[in-house]
Coordinates of C-alpha atoms in Angstrom, one line a residue:
X1 CA 0.0 0.0 0.0
X2 CA 1.5 3.4 -1.0
X3 CA 1.6 6.5 1.2
X4 CA -0.9 8.3 -1.0
X5 CA -3.5 5.7 -0.5
X6 CA -3.1 5.7 3.3
X7 CA -3.2 9.5 3.6
X8 CA -6.3 9.8 1.4
X9 CA -8.0 7.0 3.3
X10 CA -7.1 8.7 6.6
X11 CA -8.6 12.0 5.4
X12 CA -11.8 10.4 4.2
X13 CA -12.2 8.2 7.3
X14 CA -11.6 11.2 9.7
X15 CA -14.2 13.4 7.9
X16 CA -16.7 10.5 7.6
X17 CA -16.3 10.0 11.4
X18 CA -17.0 13.7 11.9
X19 CA -20.1 13.6 9.7
X20 CA -21.6 10.5 11.3
X21 CA -20.8 11.9 14.8
X22 CA -22.6 15.1 14.0
X23 CA -25.6 13.2 12.6
X24 CA -25.8 11.0 15.7
X25 CA -25.4 14.0 18.1
X26 CA -28.2 16.0 16.2
X27 CA -30.5 13.0 15.7
X28 CA -34.0 14.0 14.7
X29 CA -36.5 13.3 17.5
X30 CA -39.6 15.1 16.2
X31 CA -41.0 15.6 12.6
X32 CA -40.1 19.3 12.6
X33 CA -36.4 18.3 13.4
X34 CA -36.5 15.7 10.6
X35 CA -38.0 18.0 7.9
X36 CA -37.0 21.6 8.8
X37 CA -34.3 21.3 11.6
X38 CA -36.8 22.8 14.1
X39 CA -36.7 26.1 12.2
X40 CA -33.8 27.3 14.4
X41 CA -30.7 27.5 12.2
X42 CA -28.8 30.8 12.3
X43 CA -28.5 32.5 8.9
X44 CA -24.7 32.3 8.5
X45 CA -24.7 28.6 9.2
X46 CA -27.7 28.1 7.0
X47 CA -25.8 29.9 4.3
X48 CA -22.9 27.4 4.7
X49 CA -25.4 24.5 4.6
X50 CA -27.1 26.0 1.5
X51 CA -23.6 26.3 0.0
X52 CA -22.8 22.6 0.7
X53 CA -26.3 21.5 -0.4
X54 CA -25.8 23.5 -3.6
X55 CA -22.1 22.7 -4.4
X56 CA -22.7 19.1 -5.4
X57 CA -20.3 16.7 -7.0
X58 CA -21.2 18.4 -10.3
X59 CA -19.9 21.7 -9.0
X60 CA -16.9 20.4 -7.2
X61 CA -15.8 17.6 -9.5
X62 CA -17.4 18.5 -12.9
X63 CA -17.5 22.3 -13.1
X64 CA -13.8 23.1 -13.7
X65 CA -13.5 20.1 -16.1
X66 CA -16.5 21.3 -18.1
X67 CA -15.0 24.8 -18.4
X68 CA -11.6 23.2 -19.4
X69 CA -13.1 21.0 -22.1
X70 CA -15.7 23.6 -23.4
X71 CA -13.7 26.8 -22.8
X72 CA -15.9 29.9 -23.0
X73 CA -19.1 27.9 -23.5
X74 CA -18.6 26.2 -20.1
X75 CA -19.1 29.6 -18.4
X76 CA -22.9 29.2 -19.1
X77 CA -22.9 26.8 -16.2
X78 CA -21.2 29.2 -13.8
X79 CA -23.4 32.2 -14.7
X80 CA -26.6 30.2 -14.7
X81 CA -26.0 28.5 -11.3
X82 CA -24.9 31.7 -9.5
X83 CA -27.6 33.9 -11.2
X84 CA -30.3 31.5 -10.1
X85 CA -29.5 32.2 -6.4
X86 CA -30.3 35.9 -6.9
X87 CA -33.7 34.9 -8.4
X88 CA -34.4 32.6 -5.5
X89 CA -33.2 35.0 -2.7
X90 CA -35.1 38.0 -3.9
X91 CA -38.2 36.6 -5.7
X92 CA -39.3 33.6 -3.7
X93 CA -37.3 32.3 -0.7
X94 CA -38.6 34.9 1.9
X95 CA -42.2 34.7 0.7
X96 CA -42.1 30.9 0.9
X97 CA -40.7 31.1 4.4
X98 CA -43.5 33.4 5.5
X99 CA -46.0 30.8 4.3
X100 CA -44.5 28.5 6.8
X101 CA -44.9 24.9 5.4
X102 CA -42.5 21.9 5.5
X103 CA -42.1 21.2 1.8
X104 CA -42.5 22.8 -1.6
X105 CA -45.4 20.4 -2.6
X106 CA -47.2 21.4 0.6
X107 CA -46.9 25.1 -0.3
X108 CA -48.3 24.3 -3.8
X109 CA -51.1 22.2 -2.3
X110 CA -52.2 24.8 0.3
X111 CA -51.6 27.9 -1.8
X112 CA -53.7 26.6 -4.7
X113 CA -56.1 24.7 -2.4
X114 CA -55.7 21.4 -4.3
X115 CA -54.7 17.9 -3.2
X116 CA -54.1 16.9 -6.8
X117 CA -51.6 19.8 -7.3
X118 CA -49.8 18.7 -4.2
X119 CA -49.5 15.1 -5.4
X120 CA -48.2 16.2 -8.8
X121 CA -45.7 18.4 -7.1
X122 CA -44.6 15.6 -4.8
X123 CA -44.1 13.2 -7.7
X124 CA -42.2 16.0 -9.6
X125 CA -40.0 16.5 -6.5
X126 CA -39.2 12.8 -6.4
X127 CA -38.3 12.7 -10.2
X128 CA -36.1 15.8 -10.0
X129 CA -34.3 14.9 -6.8
X130 CA -33.8 11.3 -8.0
X131 CA -32.3 12.5 -11.3
X132 CA -30.0 14.9 -9.5
X133 CA -28.9 12.3 -6.9
X134 CA -27.8 9.9 -9.7
X135 CA -25.1 12.6 -10.5
X136 CA -24.0 12.7 -6.9
X137 CA -23.7 8.9 -6.7
X138 CA -21.6 8.9 -9.9
X139 CA -19.4 11.6 -8.3
X140 CA -18.9 9.5 -5.1
X141 CA -18.1 6.5 -7.3
X142 CA -15.3 8.5 -9.2
X143 CA -13.7 9.5 -5.9
X144 CA -13.9 6.2 -4.0
X145 CA -12.9 4.3 -7.2
X146 CA -9.8 6.4 -7.6
X147 CA -9.0 6.2 -3.9
X148 CA -9.3 2.4 -3.5
X149 CA -8.0 1.9 -7.1
X150 CA -11.1 -0.2 -7.9
X151 CA -13.7 0.2 -10.6
X152 CA -15.9 3.3 -10.0
X153 CA -19.0 1.1 -9.9
X154 CA -17.8 -0.5 -6.6
X155 CA -17.1 3.0 -5.3
X156 CA -20.7 4.1 -6.3
X157 CA -22.3 1.3 -4.2
X158 CA -20.1 2.1 -1.2
X159 CA -21.1 5.8 -1.5
X160 CA -24.8 4.9 -1.8
X161 CA -24.7 2.9 1.4
X162 CA -23.0 5.7 3.4
X163 CA -25.5 8.3 2.2
X164 CA -28.4 6.1 3.1
X165 CA -27.0 5.6 6.6
X166 CA -26.4 9.1 7.8
X167 CA -29.3 10.8 6.0
X168 CA -31.8 8.4 7.5
X169 CA -30.3 8.8 11.0
X170 CA -30.2 12.6 11.4
X171 CA -32.9 14.0 9.2
X172 CA -32.8 17.7 8.3
X173 CA -31.4 18.6 11.7
X174 CA -28.5 16.2 11.4
X175 CA -27.9 17.0 7.7
X176 CA -27.8 20.8 8.4
X177 CA -25.0 20.6 10.8
X178 CA -23.2 17.9 8.8
X179 CA -23.4 20.2 5.8
X180 CA -21.8 23.1 7.7
X181 CA -18.9 20.8 8.4
X182 CA -18.9 19.5 4.8
X183 CA -18.8 23.1 3.5
X184 CA -15.7 23.8 5.5
X185 CA -14.0 20.7 4.3
X186 CA -15.0 21.1 0.6
X187 CA -14.1 24.8 0.3
X188 CA -10.7 24.2 2.0
X189 CA -10.1 21.3 -0.3
X190 CA -11.0 23.3 -3.4
X191 CA -9.0 26.5 -2.7
X192 CA -5.8 25.0 -1.4
X193 CA -4.7 23.3 -4.7
X194 CA -5.7 26.3 -6.9
X195 CA -3.8 28.7 -4.7
X196 CA -0.7 26.5 -4.8
X197 CA -1.0 26.2 -8.6
X198 CA -1.3 30.0 -8.9
X199 CA 1.9 30.3 -6.9
X200 CA 3.7 27.7 -9.0
X201 CA 2.7 29.1 -12.3
X202 CA 2.4 32.9 -11.7
X203 CA 4.1 33.6 -8.4
X204 CA 0.8 35.1 -7.2
X205 CA -1.3 33.4 -4.5
X206 CA -4.6 34.9 -5.8
X207 CA -5.7 32.7 -8.7
X208 CA -8.8 34.9 -9.4
X209 CA -6.4 37.7 -10.5
X210 CA -3.5 35.8 -11.9
X211 CA -5.0 33.2 -14.3
X212 CA -5.5 35.8 -17.0
X213 CA -1.8 35.6 -17.9
X214 CA -2.0 31.8 -18.3
X215 CA -5.0 32.2 -20.6
X216 CA -2.9 34.6 -22.8
X217 CA -0.1 31.9 -23.0
X218 CA -2.6 29.2 -23.9
X219 CA -4.0 31.3 -26.8
X220 CA -0.5 31.2 -28.3
X221 CA -0.3 27.4 -27.7
X222 CA -3.7 26.9 -29.3
X223 CA -2.7 28.8 -32.4
X224 CA 0.6 26.8 -32.7
X225 CA -1.3 23.5 -32.4
X226 CA -4.0 24.7 -34.9
X227 CA -6.9 24.0 -32.5
X228 CA -9.9 26.3 -31.7
X229 CA -8.9 28.9 -29.2
X230 CA -9.9 28.4 -25.5
X231 CA -11.5 31.8 -25.1
X232 CA -13.4 32.0 -28.4
X233 CA -17.2 31.9 -27.7
X234 CA -19.8 29.4 -29.1
X235 CA -17.3 26.8 -30.5
X236 CA -19.2 24.0 -28.7
X237 CA -22.7 25.1 -29.5
X238 CA -24.8 28.0 -30.7
X239 CA -25.4 31.3 -29.0
X240 CA -29.0 30.2 -28.4
X241 CA -27.8 27.0 -26.6
X242 CA -25.6 29.2 -24.3
X243 CA -28.5 31.4 -23.4
X244 CA -31.0 28.5 -23.0
X245 CA -28.6 26.6 -20.8
X246 CA -28.1 29.8 -18.6
X247 CA -31.9 30.3 -18.3
X248 CA -32.5 26.6 -17.5
X249 CA -29.9 26.6 -14.7
X250 CA -31.2 30.0 -13.3
X251 CA -34.9 29.0 -13.3
X252 CA -34.0 25.5 -12.2
X253 CA -32.0 26.8 -9.2
X254 CA -35.1 28.9 -8.2
X255 CA -37.3 25.9 -8.4
X256 CA -35.2 23.1 -6.8
X257 CA -37.1 21.6 -3.9
X258 CA -34.1 20.5 -1.9
X259 CA -32.6 24.0 -2.1
X260 CA -35.8 25.9 -1.3
X261 CA -36.5 23.7 1.8
X262 CA -33.2 25.0 3.3
X263 CA -34.9 28.4 3.6
X264 CA -37.6 26.8 5.8
X265 CA -35.0 26.0 8.4
X266 CA -34.6 29.6 9.6
X267 CA -36.9 31.5 12.0
X268 CA -38.0 34.5 9.9
X269 CA -38.3 36.1 6.5
X270 CA -35.3 38.4 7.3
X271 CA -33.2 35.3 8.3
X272 CA -34.2 33.7 4.9
X273 CA -32.9 36.7 3.0
X274 CA -29.7 36.8 5.0
X275 CA -29.2 33.0 4.4
X276 CA -29.4 33.7 0.7
X277 CA -26.9 36.5 0.9
X278 CA -24.4 34.4 2.9
X279 CA -25.0 31.4 0.6
X280 CA -24.1 33.6 -2.4
X281 CA -20.8 34.6 -0.8
X282 CA -19.9 31.0 0.1
X283 CA -20.9 29.7 -3.4
X284 CA -19.1 32.5 -5.2
X285 CA -15.8 31.4 -3.5
X286 CA -16.0 28.1 -5.4
X287 CA -17.5 29.3 -8.6
X288 CA -15.0 32.1 -9.1
X289 CA -12.2 29.6 -8.7
X290 CA -13.5 27.0 -11.2
X291 CA -12.3 28.9 -14.4
X292 CA -8.8 29.4 -12.7
X293 CA -8.7 25.6 -12.1
X294 CA -9.6 24.9 -15.7
X295 CA -7.0 27.3 -17.1
X296 CA -4.2 26.0 -14.8
X297 CA -4.9 22.3 -15.4
X298 CA -5.2 22.7 -19.2
X299 CA -1.9 24.7 -19.3
X300 CA 0.0 22.1 -17.2
X301 CA -1.4 19.3 -19.4
X302 CA -0.5 21.1 -22.6
X303 CA 3.1 22.0 -21.5
X304 CA 4.1 19.1 -19.3
X305 CA 2.2 16.1 -20.4
X306 CA 1.5 16.6 -24.1
X307 CA 4.8 16.4 -26.0
X308 CA 6.3 13.8 -23.6
X309 CA 7.5 10.4 -24.9
X310 CA 4.6 7.9 -24.5
X311 CA 6.8 5.6 -22.3
X312 CA 7.9 8.5 -20.0
X313 CA 4.5 9.9 -18.9
X314 CA 4.1 11.1 -15.2
X315 CA 3.2 8.3 -12.7
X316 CA -0.3 9.8 -12.0
X317 CA -1.5 9.0 -15.5
X318 CA -1.3 5.2 -14.9
X319 CA -3.7 5.3 -11.9
X320 CA -6.2 7.4 -13.8
X321 CA -6.0 5.3 -16.9
X322 CA -7.0 2.3 -14.6
X323 CA -10.3 4.1 -13.7
X324 CA -11.2 4.3 -17.4
X325 CA -11.5 8.1 -17.3
X326 CA -8.2 9.0 -19.0
X327 CA -7.1 7.7 -22.4
X328 CA -3.7 8.1 -23.9
X329 CA -3.0 6.5 -27.3
X330 CA -0.1 7.1 -29.6
X331 CA -2.3 7.1 -32.8
X332 CA 0.4 8.8 -34.9
X333 CA 3.0 6.1 -34.0
X334 CA 5.8 8.7 -33.4
X335 CA 6.3 7.7 -29.7
X336 CA 5.3 11.2 -28.5
X337 CA 1.9 11.9 -26.9
X338 CA 0.3 14.7 -28.8
X339 CA -2.3 17.1 -27.3
X340 CA -5.0 15.6 -29.7
X341 CA -4.1 12.1 -28.5
X342 CA -4.9 12.8 -24.9
X343 CA -8.6 12.2 -23.9
X344 CA -9.5 13.4 -20.5
X345 CA -13.0 13.1 -19.0
X346 CA -14.6 16.3 -17.6
X347 CA -15.2 14.6 -14.3
X348 CA -11.5 13.9 -13.3
X349 CA -10.0 17.4 -13.9
X350 CA -10.3 18.7 -10.4
X351 CA -9.6 15.3 -8.8
X352 CA -6.4 14.8 -10.8
X353 CA -5.3 18.4 -10.5
X354 CA -3.2 18.0 -7.3
X355 CA -1.4 15.0 -9.0
X356 CA -1.0 16.9 -12.3
X357 CA 0.6 19.8 -10.4
X358 CA 2.6 17.5 -8.1
X359 CA 1.2 19.1 -4.9
X360 CA 2.0 16.2 -2.6
X361 CA 0.1 13.5 -0.8
X362 CA -1.6 15.7 1.8
X363 CA -3.3 17.9 -0.8
X364 CA -4.4 14.9 -2.8
X365 CA -5.9 13.4 0.3
X366 CA -7.6 16.7 1.2
X367 CA -9.0 16.9 -2.3
X368 CA -10.5 13.4 -2.1
X369 CA -12.2 14.3 1.3
X370 CA -13.5 17.5 -0.3
X371 CA -15.0 15.8 -3.3
X372 CA -16.7 13.2 -1.0
X373 CA -18.0 16.1 1.2
X374 CA -19.5 17.7 -1.9
X375 CA -21.2 14.5 -3.2
X376 CA -22.5 13.5 0.3
X377 CA -23.8 16.9 1.3
X378 CA -26.0 17.4 -1.8
X379 CA -27.1 13.7 -1.8
X380 CA -28.2 14.1 1.8
X381 CA -30.3 17.2 1.0
X382 CA -31.8 15.4 -2.0
X383 CA -32.7 12.3 0.0
X384 CA -34.5 14.5 2.6
X385 CA -36.5 16.1 -0.3
X386 CA -37.5 12.7 -1.6
X387 CA -38.3 11.4 1.9
X388 CA -40.4 14.5 2.7
X389 CA -42.4 14.1 -0.5
X390 CA -43.1 10.4 0.2
X391 CA -43.7 10.5 4.0
X392 CA -45.2 14.0 4.4
X393 CA -46.9 15.0 1.2
X394 CA -48.0 11.6 0.0
X395 CA -48.3 9.3 3.1
X396 CA -49.3 11.8 5.8
X397 CA -51.3 14.4 3.8
X398 CA -53.0 12.0 1.4
X399 CA -53.0 8.4 2.8
X400 CA -52.8 8.4 6.6
X401 CA -53.5 11.9 8.1
X402 CA -53.7 10.3 11.6
X403 CA -50.2 8.8 11.5
X404 CA -48.2 9.3 14.7
X405 CA -44.8 11.2 14.7
X406 CA -43.0 7.9 15.3
X407 CA -44.7 6.3 12.2
X408 CA -44.0 9.3 10.0
X409 CA -40.3 9.3 11.0
X410 CA -40.1 5.5 10.2
X411 CA -41.7 6.0 6.7
X412 CA -39.3 9.0 6.2
X413 CA -36.2 7.0 7.1
X414 CA -37.1 3.9 5.0
X415 CA -37.8 6.0 2.0
X416 CA -34.3 7.6 2.3
X417 CA -32.7 4.1 2.4
X418 CA -34.6 2.8 -0.6
X419 CA -34.1 6.0 -2.7
X420 CA -30.3 6.0 -2.0
X421 CA -29.9 2.4 -3.0
X422 CA -32.0 2.8 -6.1
X423 CA -30.1 5.9 -7.2
X424 CA -26.8 4.1 -6.6
X425 CA -27.9 1.2 -8.9
X426 CA -28.8 3.6 -11.8
X427 CA -25.5 5.4 -11.2
X428 CA -23.6 2.2 -12.0
X429 CA -24.2 2.9 -15.6
X430 CA -25.0 6.7 -15.7
X431 CA -26.8 8.1 -18.8
X432 CA -24.4 11.0 -19.2
X433 CA -21.5 13.0 -17.6
X434 CA -22.2 14.4 -14.1
X435 CA -22.8 18.0 -15.2
X436 CA -25.2 16.8 -18.0
X437 CA -27.3 14.6 -15.6
X438 CA -27.5 17.6 -13.2
X439 CA -28.6 19.9 -16.0
X440 CA -31.5 17.6 -16.8
X441 CA -32.7 17.9 -13.2
X442 CA -32.5 21.7 -13.5
X443 CA -34.4 21.6 -16.8
X444 CA -37.2 19.6 -15.1
X445 CA -37.3 22.0 -12.1
X446 CA -37.5 25.0 -14.4
X447 CA -40.3 23.4 -16.4
X448 CA -42.4 22.4 -13.3
X449 CA -41.7 24.2 -10.0
X450 CA -40.3 27.6 -11.2
X451 CA -43.5 28.7 -13.0
X452 CA -45.7 27.2 -10.3
X453 CA -43.9 29.1 -7.5
X454 CA -43.3 32.3 -9.4
X455 CA -47.0 32.7 -10.3
X456 CA -48.1 31.3 -6.9
X457 CA -46.2 34.0 -5.1
X458 CA -46.6 37.0 -7.5
X459 CA -50.0 36.4 -9.3
X460 CA -53.0 36.0 -7.1
X461 CA -55.3 35.0 -10.0
X462 CA -53.3 31.8 -10.6
X463 CA -55.6 28.9 -9.6
X464 CA -55.5 25.1 -9.0
X465 CA -56.5 24.1 -12.5
X466 CA -53.9 26.5 -13.9
X467 CA -51.1 25.2 -11.8
X468 CA -52.0 21.5 -12.6
X469 CA -52.1 22.3 -16.3
X470 CA -48.8 24.3 -16.0
X471 CA -46.9 21.6 -14.2
X472 CA -48.1 18.7 -16.4
X473 CA -47.4 20.7 -19.6
X474 CA -44.1 22.0 -18.4
X475 CA -42.9 18.5 -17.3
X476 CA -44.1 16.9 -20.6
X477 CA -42.5 19.5 -22.8
X478 CA -39.2 19.4 -20.9
X479 CA -39.0 15.6 -20.8
X480 CA -40.1 15.4 -24.5
X481 CA -37.4 17.8 -25.6
X482 CA -34.6 16.1 -23.5
X483 CA -35.4 12.7 -25.1
X484 CA -35.9 14.2 -28.6
X485 CA -32.6 16.1 -28.4
X486 CA -30.5 13.4 -26.7
X487 CA -31.8 10.4 -28.6
X488 CA -33.5 11.8 -31.8
X489 CA -31.1 14.5 -32.7
X490 CA -34.0 17.1 -32.8
X491 CA -33.0 20.7 -31.9
X492 CA -34.5 24.2 -32.2
X493 CA -32.0 26.9 -32.9
X494 CA -29.2 24.5 -31.9
X495 CA -30.5 24.1 -28.3
X496 CA -29.6 20.7 -27.1
X497 CA -31.0 18.6 -24.1
X498 CA -29.3 20.7 -21.4
X499 CA -31.2 23.8 -22.5
X500 CA -34.7 22.1 -22.5
X501 CA -35.9 24.1 -19.5
X502 CA -36.4 27.3 -21.6
X503 CA -39.2 25.5 -23.6
X504 CA -40.6 23.7 -20.5
X505 CA -40.8 27.0 -18.4
X506 CA -42.4 29.0 -21.3
X507 CA -45.0 26.3 -22.0
X508 CA -45.8 26.0 -18.2
X509 CA -46.3 29.7 -17.8
X510 CA -48.5 30.0 -20.9
X511 CA -50.6 27.0 -19.8
X512 CA -50.9 28.2 -16.2
X513 CA -52.0 31.8 -17.3
X514 CA -54.4 30.6 -20.0
X515 CA -56.1 27.9 -17.9
X516 CA -56.3 30.2 -14.8
X517 CA -57.9 33.0 -16.8
X518 CA -60.4 30.6 -18.5
X519 CA -61.6 29.2 -15.1
X520 CA -62.9 30.5 -11.8
X521 CA -60.5 32.7 -9.8
X522 CA -59.2 31.4 -6.4
X523 CA -61.2 32.2 -3.2
X524 CA -60.9 35.7 -1.7
X525 CA -59.0 34.1 1.3
X526 CA -56.3 32.6 -0.9
X527 CA -56.0 35.8 -2.9
X528 CA -55.4 37.8 0.3
X529 CA -52.9 35.2 1.5
X530 CA -50.9 35.7 -1.7
X531 CA -50.9 39.5 -1.3
X532 CA -49.9 39.0 2.4
X533 CA -46.7 37.1 1.3
X534 CA -45.3 40.4 0.0
X535 CA -45.3 42.2 3.3
X536 CA -42.8 41.7 6.2
X537 CA -43.7 39.3 8.9
X538 CA -44.9 42.0 11.4
X539 CA -47.5 43.1 8.8
X540 CA -50.7 41.2 7.7
X541 CA -52.8 42.0 4.7
X542 CA -56.6 41.5 5.2
X543 CA -59.8 43.0 4.0
X544 CA -57.9 45.2 1.5
X545 CA -55.7 46.9 4.1
X546 CA -52.3 46.3 5.7
X547 CA -52.4 45.7 9.5
X548 CA -49.6 45.6 12.1
X549 CA -49.6 42.3 14.0
X550 CA -50.6 44.1 17.3
X551 CA -54.0 44.7 15.7
X552 CA -53.6 48.4 15.2
X553 CA -54.6 49.6 11.8
X554 CA -51.9 51.1 9.5
X555 CA -53.1 53.2 6.6
X556 CA -53.2 51.0 3.5
X557 CA -50.2 51.4 1.2
X558 CA -51.1 53.3 -1.9

């Protein structure tokens, strides 16, 4: 056994011990602990937990690799994912918190006064969260596979079992505090290598400022090799695909059930807004670093690996070739590895970076622990969303309203275990790269939840029939377009499967508005509840006027 293996294993076992310890210490004892962490999480810690929930294996492992392979076109992912947070923080999160429910389907069911709408939303939550969790399981498989030097499929099964164990034990309360720890681990693991690489290559420890000079050098290398330049836009797809992908990720972010439910864990609307602000800061740290990672890794590969004799490649290449995610082939037969003969999968760029830059065993071990933290934290949040939909929205609200707390917790825990294992099985042979699978989940969220929540909060005329039509049409259009583009080669304006949300969201909004206007408006009570969401907590809207909560009348706002 080499030192590298032992150090990485030690890092991962210590952090796993920490996560399981936190989950056991914060074990959920009541349903409010299990679903919304007792609504008592301080905003700065909730911001960290949102960051960890948000920065999945796709962000940690796949993001920099996607930018490295796609160049400028990969920036659509970064802009879409960060922009979506602004939409969520300002347009929806505080209002949803004021409504005070446990889950997104519960909000939709009560806001629209419809059991059917809640059931459709619960099924949509399960589909979206399940699709997303396949990406996380694939991510944990890549990490564990590389660490144990086994096939990534074995790694995937180990990851699925771990996630099932600690998510089921702690519920939202355990997961929240585990995610705070995971954020600290993953952001340290992400920033340490990129800061070291910046020092190595540019003598400047601030990668966000220094990577521009490396990009200039790469432009020269690209021209010499006769390949399309790294910074030239729209080489991988059309301008419309770039914009559609950006919209899909933004609207999907604002409609993702497992992210929205994080805003239910704080005590007030103000705390929900501050949670969003802190989360944006914590997320920005990673997302602003991803393009620097991509540039440094590509530069090192171009200058230190490409051009080497095929029998004198660095030692790290052999262990990554074993995982099946790196391919080197001397197709020209000249004994030299050319840049075009090197095939590197998007999903290993960040994981291989400490080895590519020769940063030593401790940094490599830290990186493995960070990647596991990213995959586990998001998978935990997703499993809670699936479990809440099954045990709260479907079982408790529709099948057995008299179920005891103990019974609801048992249903919640078993649904987590089964969902984790099912996602792990599908991730053994994933239908696409991690970032692509995740983009599908966002497309489904932007076609179903984003329009339902946006209109539910900001348009009082939207009714039950409208939202049911909107969700069904949005989901059908999005799924139809993903399958037609991925398997049938069908595209509109060059927009491929990852940009499907733009069609789903448009269709859902049109269907919701058209059906709502063609049918009876919601009751006066529901319409007043919708207007009330726009006012701070200490104010209530009723009978056409705004009241302070102590009962004294305040002149209605003009």
